[in-house]
Each structure stands twice: as structure tokens, then as C-alpha cells.
């Protein structure tokens, strides 16, 4: 039998295609919900980590502002109310750095040297050094131990770059700078009524450590309040990608929370203190890949299930439908006028069993009718032969009867005709 026109083959193909379509719909649905679920989880994770980073950074910034305010307050209080101890200048670890190197009188600033050493801090967990900036005079600096002259010169330059106007609430924040001795740090100071600044150099090492990527693809940047990239930002990103990100950020109006640029998802958090902006940037393509990863991991397993279901369905159709149908076809094909004995198996209780019983009943009926027809044909043949014989016998009898009648009629008729001819001839002769 031609398998291409087989009902079972077409049915198997149809069911296989149907299963494939259903499988694709399920996979698409699963992928969609997996994408949405993973996307939400990823967003929540990034948001949570960004919030923790912002809280830790704000805690350090606010603590530095409080400590700077406390330092300037203590200085005012001690200078106005308490006599300061007399200690030789050479016993101080703090330094005085004048703005004008030609007029350097350290003794005039020994009170500030004592205050900054007594109430300031240097080389501790959060602060690199402490300082007091006296307008038009100089800087009193309490540096970490074993500080070099290069460090003092660099700190002098950094502190001279403090803004002329407070960042907020009489608090001055400088730009982040780097030293080989202390790493990244930023200066924070509070101003008193006469314009003297006191504050600390806040270490930013922890802030940099907080900004390590959460996932493999996220990019963490810090911008100043004007939207310019801070040098302490993550530099593992390639310069081309960083340039592209900054260009897209400049064309977008950033606000707190999630937003998107043409190629990136951006989470912005406004930090306190210096007013920096913390950004978590995630590539949109990478975001889609991370969200679809669980569905892609499940794809081989789902494909294996589809192949298994298709194979099992094909085998079941072959065993329960194809083979019985092929047996039916072979038995029906072998049935004919000379072979009416083959019967379909009736050991099934399904539709095929009903078909087999109906077919067998039909064959039995045909056999009975065939036998009856043969008997009738024989009877009709015998009757026809008998009728033929009777007709032939009647025909012979008719012929004999006609012959007899003809003889009985012709004999007297011939005598009468002879007598008439005789009288005619005799009369003619008499007349002559």
C-alpha cells in the first residue's frame, strides 16, 4: 500500500504538526512569562543593590558633613572659651601650609594645629586627613603618618580648588582626587562666620567597592551634579562604549528611578552630600538575554519532551491503528468469489472491532445469498431444460399431427381431383 496516501501516515503527520504548534505556543508563553519574571527579578535585584549603595554612600556623606560641622563648632568653642594647652610646635603631627610661602609664621596658628590634631583624624577608616583653611592665610593639615612633601603639596592644591560657594547648607564639597598614599578621596568642609573652613578628606575606597557590577553586564557610573562623569567611576568599560553611553545620557533628561535610552536601561539615584548621581546602566540586549536565559536553558528539555511525545504517539498509532488497518486491508484484498472464507479478527471492542463484525456479517449474508442464488439457478436450469424438452416433444407431435392431417386430406382430395379431371376429359371427348 502507498504510504504517502495512508490515513495513518497523514493522521500521524497532522497530530505531529498539531503537537508542534501547541509546543511552540507553550514555549512562547513560557518564554514570555519567564522573560517577565526574570526581568522583574533582575530589576528588583539591581534596584535593591543600588538602593543599598546609595544608602551607604549617603550615610558616609552625611556622617562626613556632621563631623565637619562638629569640627568647626569645636574650633569656635575652644577658641572663644577655653585656654589651649601650651605644647611645643615640634611635638605636633599636624602641619601649617601658608598660601604665601614668604610669610610663614607657624606660632600664630599653633591653636589650630592643636585643635586639628586633638579633634581631627587622619589615616583612619573613613578619613584620610583633617584640615582647617584660614582665608588669605594658609592651611592647617593633619595628614596621615609618614606623609611625604608631595602629599602635602597635592593636598594644598586640592584644597585651593574647593568651590567658592557652598554646595548646600554652608557645606563645601570638592572634586574627587587620587593620591598614591590614600587612594581616591574627596574634601568636605563647613564654613564658620568669619569664612574659616574645617573638614576632612573622606576616603572613597568603600564607595568604589560598592560600585562593582552586580551582574556580568551592568555598568556603574557616578556623575557630578552637572552630569559630568566622575573619574572614580568604573573604568572596566571600553572607551567607545563609555562614550556612547555618555552621548545617550546627554540626550536624555535623567530622573530618579528606571528610564531607558535607545540602547540601555538606566537606574538613577540622587546622592546626598556632594550631589552626585549614581547610575546603574544595563544594556537592553543584555537585559533581554539575561531574562530569556532560563527559557533557553529549558528549551532542550522541552524539545526532548516534544520528540518523545511525537515518537510515543507515532508508535501508539502504528500499533493500535496502522497495523490493524493493514491487516484488514490484506484480508479484504484476499477475499473474492473463489475465497469467501477469510474473516476479519473480532477480538477488539473498539470501532475497528465493530467494523470487523459488520464486515463479517456482510460476508455471511453474501455467502447465504450466493448459495441461494446457485440453488435458484440450478432449479431454473432444470425447469428450462424440462420446458425445452416439452416444447420439442410438442413440436414433434405437432409435426406428426400435421403430417397425418395432410395425408388424410390429400388422399380423398387427390381422388376427387382425379375424378374431376376424368369427367372433364370425358366430357371434352364426348363433345368432340
mmCIF file of C-alpha atoms in Angstrom, residues 10-299:
data_model
loop_
_atom_site.group_PDB
_atom_site.id
_atom_site.type_symbol
_atom_site.label_atom_id
_atom_site.label_comp_id
_atom_site.label_asym_id
_atom_site.label_seq_id
_atom_site.Cartn_x
_atom_site.Cartn_y
_atom_site.Cartn_z
ATOM 1 C CA UNK A 10 -1.490 11.576 7.327
ATOM 2 C CA UNK A 11 -3.068 11.342 10.764
ATOM 3 C CA UNK A 12 0.356 10.951 12.371
ATOM 4 C CA UNK A 13 1.711 13.930 10.451
ATOM 5 C CA UNK A 14 -1.341 16.006 11.340
ATOM 6 C CA UNK A 15 -1.075 15.150 15.023
ATOM 7 C CA UNK A 16 2.684 15.772 14.920
ATOM 8 C CA UNK A 17 2.157 19.195 13.382
ATOM 9 C CA UNK A 18 -0.585 19.929 15.916
ATOM 10 C CA UNK A 19 1.676 18.893 18.784
ATOM 11 C CA UNK A 20 4.483 21.028 17.379
ATOM 12 C CA UNK A 21 2.204 24.057 17.124
ATOM 13 C CA UNK A 22 0.927 23.512 20.663
ATOM 14 C CA UNK A 23 4.517 23.039 21.840
ATOM 15 C CA UNK A 24 5.618 26.259 20.155
ATOM 16 C CA UNK A 25 2.714 28.136 21.739
ATOM 17 C CA UNK A 26 3.606 26.723 25.160
ATOM 18 C CA UNK A 27 7.285 27.542 24.673
ATOM 19 C CA UNK A 28 6.444 31.079 23.565
ATOM 20 C CA UNK A 29 4.113 31.542 26.529
ATOM 21 C CA UNK A 30 6.650 30.078 28.944
ATOM 22 C CA UNK A 31 9.406 32.224 27.451
ATOM 23 C CA UNK A 32 7.254 35.337 27.771
ATOM 24 C CA UNK A 33 6.362 34.739 31.412
ATOM 25 C CA UNK A 34 9.929 33.643 32.163
ATOM 26 C CA UNK A 35 11.177 36.812 30.491
ATOM 27 C CA UNK A 36 8.813 38.987 32.504
ATOM 28 C CA UNK A 37 9.575 37.155 35.751
ATOM 29 C CA UNK A 38 13.350 37.202 35.270
ATOM 30 C CA UNK A 39 13.193 40.801 34.101
ATOM 31 C CA UNK A 40 11.326 41.807 37.235
ATOM 32 C CA UNK A 41 13.716 39.824 39.441
ATOM 33 C CA UNK A 42 16.718 41.423 37.751
ATOM 34 C CA UNK A 43 15.223 44.901 38.063
ATOM 35 C CA UNK A 44 14.405 44.289 41.727
ATOM 36 C CA UNK A 45 17.905 42.981 42.403
ATOM 37 C CA UNK A 46 19.587 45.907 40.675
ATOM 38 C CA UNK A 47 17.225 48.349 42.388
ATOM 39 C CA UNK A 48 17.892 46.784 45.781
ATOM 40 C CA UNK A 49 21.665 46.853 45.320
ATOM 41 C CA UNK A 50 21.561 50.427 44.015
ATOM 42 C CA UNK A 51 19.444 51.447 46.997
ATOM 43 C CA UNK A 52 21.899 49.814 49.408
ATOM 44 C CA UNK A 53 24.837 51.532 47.696
ATOM 45 C CA UNK A 54 23.062 54.871 47.828
ATOM 46 C CA UNK A 55 22.199 54.389 51.500
ATOM 47 C CA UNK A 56 25.801 53.515 52.377
ATOM 48 C CA UNK A 57 27.149 56.434 50.346
ATOM 49 C CA UNK A 58 24.623 58.842 51.853
ATOM 50 C CA UNK A 59 25.500 57.541 55.305
ATOM 51 C CA UNK A 60 29.178 58.345 54.708
ATOM 52 C CA UNK A 61 28.441 61.731 53.158
ATOM 53 C CA UNK A 62 26.060 62.790 55.913
ATOM 54 C CA UNK A 63 28.466 61.500 58.558
ATOM 55 C CA UNK A 64 31.306 63.493 56.998
ATOM 56 C CA UNK A 65 29.142 66.625 56.963
ATOM 57 C CA UNK A 66 28.228 66.128 60.632
ATOM 58 C CA UNK A 67 31.858 65.537 61.586
ATOM 59 C CA UNK A 68 32.980 68.623 59.656
ATOM 60 C CA UNK A 69 30.266 70.706 61.335
ATOM 61 C CA UNK A 70 31.311 69.300 64.709
ATOM 62 C CA UNK A 71 34.966 70.143 63.998
ATOM 63 C CA UNK A 72 34.280 73.771 63.072
ATOM 64 C CA UNK A 73 31.928 74.086 66.055
ATOM 65 C CA UNK A 74 34.598 72.760 68.458
ATOM 66 C CA UNK A 75 37.141 75.145 66.976
ATOM 67 C CA UNK A 76 34.860 78.120 67.549
ATOM 68 C CA UNK A 77 34.005 76.955 71.055
ATOM 69 C CA UNK A 78 37.600 76.281 72.114
ATOM 70 C CA UNK A 79 38.994 79.488 70.714
ATOM 71 C CA UNK A 80 36.323 81.567 72.389
ATOM 72 C CA UNK A 81 36.034 79.919 75.810
ATOM 73 C CA UNK A 82 38.936 77.681 76.733
ATOM 74 C CA UNK A 83 42.657 78.358 77.044
ATOM 75 C CA UNK A 84 44.521 75.882 74.912
ATOM 76 C CA UNK A 85 47.476 73.901 76.271
ATOM 77 C CA UNK A 86 50.950 75.164 75.561
ATOM 78 C CA UNK A 87 52.719 72.481 73.526
ATOM 79 C CA UNK A 88 55.862 72.869 71.519
ATOM 80 C CA UNK A 89 55.336 73.054 67.752
ATOM 81 C CA UNK A 90 57.787 70.244 67.168
ATOM 82 C CA UNK A 91 55.527 67.801 69.019
ATOM 83 C CA UNK A 92 52.655 68.334 66.612
ATOM 84 C CA UNK A 93 51.986 65.885 63.793
ATOM 85 C CA UNK A 94 49.879 68.496 62.046
ATOM 86 C CA UNK A 95 51.319 70.949 59.554
ATOM 87 C CA UNK A 96 50.725 74.531 58.594
ATOM 88 C CA UNK A 97 50.894 75.257 54.858
ATOM 89 C CA UNK A 98 50.758 79.003 54.123
ATOM 90 C CA UNK A 99 49.305 80.425 50.950
ATOM 91 C CA UNK A 100 52.236 82.808 50.755
ATOM 92 C CA UNK A 101 55.442 80.899 51.416
ATOM 93 C CA UNK A 102 57.329 84.114 52.156
ATOM 94 C CA UNK A 103 55.249 84.911 55.214
ATOM 95 C CA UNK A 104 55.136 81.711 57.247
ATOM 96 C CA UNK A 105 54.720 82.140 61.000
ATOM 97 C CA UNK A 106 53.663 78.795 62.445
ATOM 98 C CA UNK A 107 53.335 80.058 66.017
ATOM 99 C CA UNK A 108 50.387 82.200 65.030
ATOM 100 C CA UNK A 109 48.475 79.063 64.134
ATOM 101 C CA UNK A 110 49.503 76.703 66.913
ATOM 102 C CA UNK A 111 45.976 76.748 68.346
ATOM 103 C CA UNK A 112 44.614 75.403 65.084
ATOM 104 C CA UNK A 113 47.471 72.885 64.964
ATOM 105 C CA UNK A 114 46.431 71.614 68.377
ATOM 106 C CA UNK A 115 42.691 71.628 67.587
ATOM 107 C CA UNK A 116 43.072 69.764 64.313
ATOM 108 C CA UNK A 117 45.281 67.156 65.949
ATOM 109 C CA UNK A 118 43.053 66.819 69.009
ATOM 110 C CA UNK A 119 39.681 66.688 67.295
ATOM 111 C CA UNK A 120 40.572 65.799 63.748
ATOM 112 C CA UNK A 121 41.530 62.408 62.403
ATOM 113 C CA UNK A 122 43.982 61.077 59.851
ATOM 114 C CA UNK A 123 44.544 57.704 58.254
ATOM 115 C CA UNK A 124 41.505 56.186 59.935
ATOM 116 C CA UNK A 125 38.679 54.103 58.473
ATOM 117 C CA UNK A 126 36.741 56.874 56.779
ATOM 118 C CA UNK A 127 39.044 59.900 56.681
ATOM 119 C CA UNK A 128 42.411 60.373 55.065
ATOM 120 C CA UNK A 129 43.255 63.663 56.811
ATOM 121 C CA UNK A 130 41.736 66.702 58.538
ATOM 122 C CA UNK A 131 42.226 70.342 57.676
ATOM 123 C CA UNK A 132 41.414 73.935 58.571
ATOM 124 C CA UNK A 133 41.546 76.567 55.844
ATOM 125 C CA UNK A 134 42.033 80.116 57.067
ATOM 126 C CA UNK A 135 41.108 82.660 54.447
ATOM 127 C CA UNK A 136 44.100 84.508 52.919
ATOM 128 C CA UNK A 137 46.479 82.869 55.399
ATOM 129 C CA UNK A 138 47.021 79.178 54.942
ATOM 130 C CA UNK A 139 46.002 75.599 55.613
ATOM 131 C CA UNK A 140 46.370 73.642 58.821
ATOM 132 C CA UNK A 141 46.597 69.988 57.814
ATOM 133 C CA UNK A 142 46.635 66.863 59.931
ATOM 134 C CA UNK A 143 47.921 64.256 57.438
ATOM 135 C CA UNK A 144 48.348 60.507 57.871
ATOM 136 C CA UNK A 145 51.616 59.253 59.295
ATOM 137 C CA UNK A 146 54.730 59.202 57.111
ATOM 138 C CA UNK A 147 53.274 61.656 54.645
ATOM 139 C CA UNK A 148 55.680 62.964 52.042
ATOM 140 C CA UNK A 149 56.121 66.531 50.922
ATOM 141 C CA UNK A 150 54.499 65.596 47.623
ATOM 142 C CA UNK A 151 51.390 64.583 49.509
ATOM 143 C CA UNK A 152 51.304 67.919 51.346
ATOM 144 C CA UNK A 153 51.734 69.841 48.094
ATOM 145 C CA UNK A 154 48.997 67.870 46.385
ATOM 146 C CA UNK A 155 46.621 68.393 49.285
ATOM 147 C CA UNK A 156 47.397 72.106 49.196
ATOM 148 C CA UNK A 157 46.421 72.195 45.515
ATOM 149 C CA UNK A 158 43.279 70.147 46.142
ATOM 150 C CA UNK A 159 42.077 72.352 48.979
ATOM 151 C CA UNK A 160 42.698 75.503 46.983
ATOM 152 C CA UNK A 161 40.258 74.116 44.399
ATOM 153 C CA UNK A 162 37.366 73.935 46.858
ATOM 154 C CA UNK A 163 34.379 75.845 45.442
ATOM 155 C CA UNK A 164 33.846 79.439 46.458
ATOM 156 C CA UNK A 165 30.178 78.819 47.138
ATOM 157 C CA UNK A 166 28.733 76.079 49.340
ATOM 158 C CA UNK A 167 27.200 73.021 47.780
ATOM 159 C CA UNK A 168 24.305 73.236 50.228
ATOM 160 C CA UNK A 169 23.658 74.471 53.768
ATOM 161 C CA UNK A 170 27.101 76.102 54.215
ATOM 162 C CA UNK A 171 28.838 72.828 53.334
ATOM 163 C CA UNK A 172 31.572 72.729 50.718
ATOM 164 C CA UNK A 173 32.364 69.622 48.697
ATOM 165 C CA UNK A 174 35.416 69.350 46.481
ATOM 166 C CA UNK A 175 36.135 67.184 43.473
ATOM 167 C CA UNK A 176 37.356 63.603 43.955
ATOM 168 C CA UNK A 177 41.141 63.305 43.741
ATOM 169 C CA UNK A 178 43.629 60.470 43.879
ATOM 170 C CA UNK A 179 46.843 60.071 45.833
ATOM 171 C CA UNK A 180 49.180 57.134 45.772
ATOM 172 C CA UNK A 181 49.185 57.049 49.555
ATOM 173 C CA UNK A 182 45.482 57.223 50.281
ATOM 174 C CA UNK A 183 43.710 56.388 47.039
ATOM 175 C CA UNK A 184 40.570 58.245 45.998
ATOM 176 C CA UNK A 185 39.159 60.840 48.386
ATOM 177 C CA UNK A 186 37.004 63.955 48.409
ATOM 178 C CA UNK A 187 37.280 67.008 50.655
ATOM 179 C CA UNK A 188 34.268 68.174 52.668
ATOM 180 C CA UNK A 189 34.314 71.317 54.803
ATOM 181 C CA UNK A 190 31.984 73.569 56.799
ATOM 182 C CA UNK A 191 32.433 77.337 56.968
ATOM 183 C CA UNK A 192 32.153 79.446 60.113
ATOM 184 C CA UNK A 193 31.009 83.050 60.385
ATOM 185 C CA UNK A 194 34.390 84.543 59.509
ATOM 186 C CA UNK A 195 34.975 82.345 56.468
ATOM 187 C CA UNK A 196 37.248 79.676 58.009
ATOM 188 C CA UNK A 197 36.715 76.184 56.640
ATOM 189 C CA UNK A 198 37.231 72.975 58.606
ATOM 190 C CA UNK A 199 36.686 69.478 57.380
ATOM 191 C CA UNK A 200 38.017 66.121 56.345
ATOM 192 C CA UNK A 201 39.269 64.241 53.328
ATOM 193 C CA UNK A 202 36.683 61.453 53.040
ATOM 194 C CA UNK A 203 38.023 58.194 51.649
ATOM 195 C CA UNK A 204 36.105 56.895 48.644
ATOM 196 C CA UNK A 205 37.551 53.397 48.571
ATOM 197 C CA UNK A 206 34.381 51.903 50.046
ATOM 198 C CA UNK A 207 32.247 53.856 47.601
ATOM 199 C CA UNK A 208 34.285 52.455 44.711
ATOM 200 C CA UNK A 209 33.980 48.957 46.160
ATOM 201 C CA UNK A 210 30.195 49.370 46.363
ATOM 202 C CA UNK A 211 30.083 50.115 42.643
ATOM 203 C CA UNK A 212 31.324 46.735 41.496
ATOM 204 C CA UNK A 213 28.920 45.099 38.998
ATOM 205 C CA UNK A 214 26.061 43.096 40.460
ATOM 206 C CA UNK A 215 25.602 41.071 37.293
ATOM 207 C CA UNK A 216 28.058 40.435 34.500
ATOM 208 C CA UNK A 217 26.638 43.135 32.248
ATOM 209 C CA UNK A 218 25.698 46.062 34.474
ATOM 210 C CA UNK A 219 27.775 49.239 34.331
ATOM 211 C CA UNK A 220 28.007 51.526 37.362
ATOM 212 C CA UNK A 221 28.855 55.194 36.896
ATOM 213 C CA UNK A 222 28.986 58.255 39.094
ATOM 214 C CA UNK A 223 28.175 61.680 37.672
ATOM 215 C CA UNK A 224 28.573 65.035 39.335
ATOM 216 C CA UNK A 225 25.606 67.336 39.817
ATOM 217 C CA UNK A 226 26.208 68.780 36.339
ATOM 218 C CA UNK A 227 26.021 65.361 34.700
ATOM 219 C CA UNK A 228 29.764 65.039 34.040
ATOM 220 C CA UNK A 229 31.446 61.685 34.563
ATOM 221 C CA UNK A 230 33.466 61.484 37.778
ATOM 222 C CA UNK A 231 36.950 59.964 37.456
ATOM 223 C CA UNK A 232 36.231 57.454 40.204
ATOM 224 C CA UNK A 233 33.594 55.739 38.045
ATOM 225 C CA UNK A 234 34.064 52.214 36.842
ATOM 226 C CA UNK A 235 36.682 52.106 34.103
ATOM 227 C CA UNK A 236 36.360 48.452 33.053
ATOM 228 C CA UNK A 237 34.059 49.564 30.239
ATOM 229 C CA UNK A 238 35.669 50.212 26.876
ATOM 230 C CA UNK A 239 36.153 53.849 25.925
ATOM 231 C CA UNK A 240 33.917 53.507 22.855
ATOM 232 C CA UNK A 241 31.046 52.056 24.859
ATOM 233 C CA UNK A 242 31.529 54.644 27.601
ATOM 234 C CA UNK A 243 31.487 57.435 25.019
ATOM 235 C CA UNK A 244 28.292 56.017 23.504
ATOM 236 C CA UNK A 245 26.644 55.772 26.935
ATOM 237 C CA UNK A 246 27.533 59.354 27.819
ATOM 238 C CA UNK A 247 26.205 60.638 24.495
ATOM 239 C CA UNK A 248 22.887 58.866 25.044
ATOM 240 C CA UNK A 249 22.708 60.149 28.625
ATOM 241 C CA UNK A 250 23.254 63.738 27.475
ATOM 242 C CA UNK A 251 20.295 63.395 25.132
ATOM 243 C CA UNK A 252 18.072 62.127 27.965
ATOM 244 C CA UNK A 253 16.627 64.024 30.882
ATOM 245 C CA UNK A 254 17.512 61.812 33.824
ATOM 246 C CA UNK A 255 15.261 61.431 36.837
ATOM 247 C CA UNK A 256 15.277 59.159 39.849
ATOM 248 C CA UNK A 257 14.242 55.603 39.049
ATOM 249 C CA UNK A 258 14.345 53.499 35.910
ATOM 250 C CA UNK A 259 14.398 55.013 32.446
ATOM 251 C CA UNK A 260 15.692 53.923 29.094
ATOM 252 C CA UNK A 261 17.864 55.259 26.324
ATOM 253 C CA UNK A 262 17.936 53.786 22.803
ATOM 254 C CA UNK A 263 20.334 51.006 23.868
ATOM 255 C CA UNK A 264 20.361 50.944 27.676
ATOM 256 C CA UNK A 265 18.184 50.753 30.761
ATOM 257 C CA UNK A 266 19.301 53.320 33.334
ATOM 258 C CA UNK A 267 18.603 53.454 37.074
ATOM 259 C CA UNK A 268 19.446 56.876 38.512
ATOM 260 C CA UNK A 269 19.719 57.606 42.220
ATOM 261 C CA UNK A 270 20.422 61.092 43.522
ATOM 262 C CA UNK A 271 23.030 61.008 46.288
ATOM 263 C CA UNK A 272 23.211 63.431 49.169
ATOM 264 C CA UNK A 273 26.312 65.347 50.185
ATOM 265 C CA UNK A 274 28.151 66.450 47.023
ATOM 266 C CA UNK A 275 25.005 65.940 44.945
ATOM 267 C CA UNK A 276 26.471 63.213 42.780
ATOM 268 C CA UNK A 277 24.307 60.920 40.677
ATOM 269 C CA UNK A 278 24.627 57.160 40.956
ATOM 270 C CA UNK A 279 23.798 55.329 37.721
ATOM 271 C CA UNK A 280 23.265 51.638 37.121
ATOM 272 C CA UNK A 281 23.286 51.028 33.368
ATOM 273 C CA UNK A 282 22.266 47.762 31.781
ATOM 274 C CA UNK A 283 22.353 47.018 28.029
ATOM 275 C CA UNK A 284 18.877 46.343 26.717
ATOM 276 C CA UNK A 285 20.100 43.437 24.585
ATOM 277 C CA UNK A 286 21.944 42.001 27.548
ATOM 278 C CA UNK A 287 18.843 42.538 29.649
ATOM 279 C CA UNK A 288 16.764 40.557 27.166
ATOM 280 C CA UNK A 289 19.422 37.842 27.066
ATOM 281 C CA UNK A 290 19.532 37.535 30.851
ATOM 282 C CA UNK A 291 15.743 37.457 31.005
ATOM 283 C CA UNK A 292 15.480 34.798 28.279
ATOM 284 C CA UNK A 293 18.293 32.642 29.633
ATOM 285 C CA UNK A 294 16.023 30.447 31.840
ATOM 286 C CA UNK A 295 13.720 29.763 28.888
ATOM 287 C CA UNK A 296 16.687 28.924 26.654
ATOM 288 C CA UNK A 297 18.049 26.568 29.296
ATOM 289 C CA UNK A 298 14.678 24.778 29.351
ATOM 290 C CA UNK A 299 14.447 24.610 25.552
#
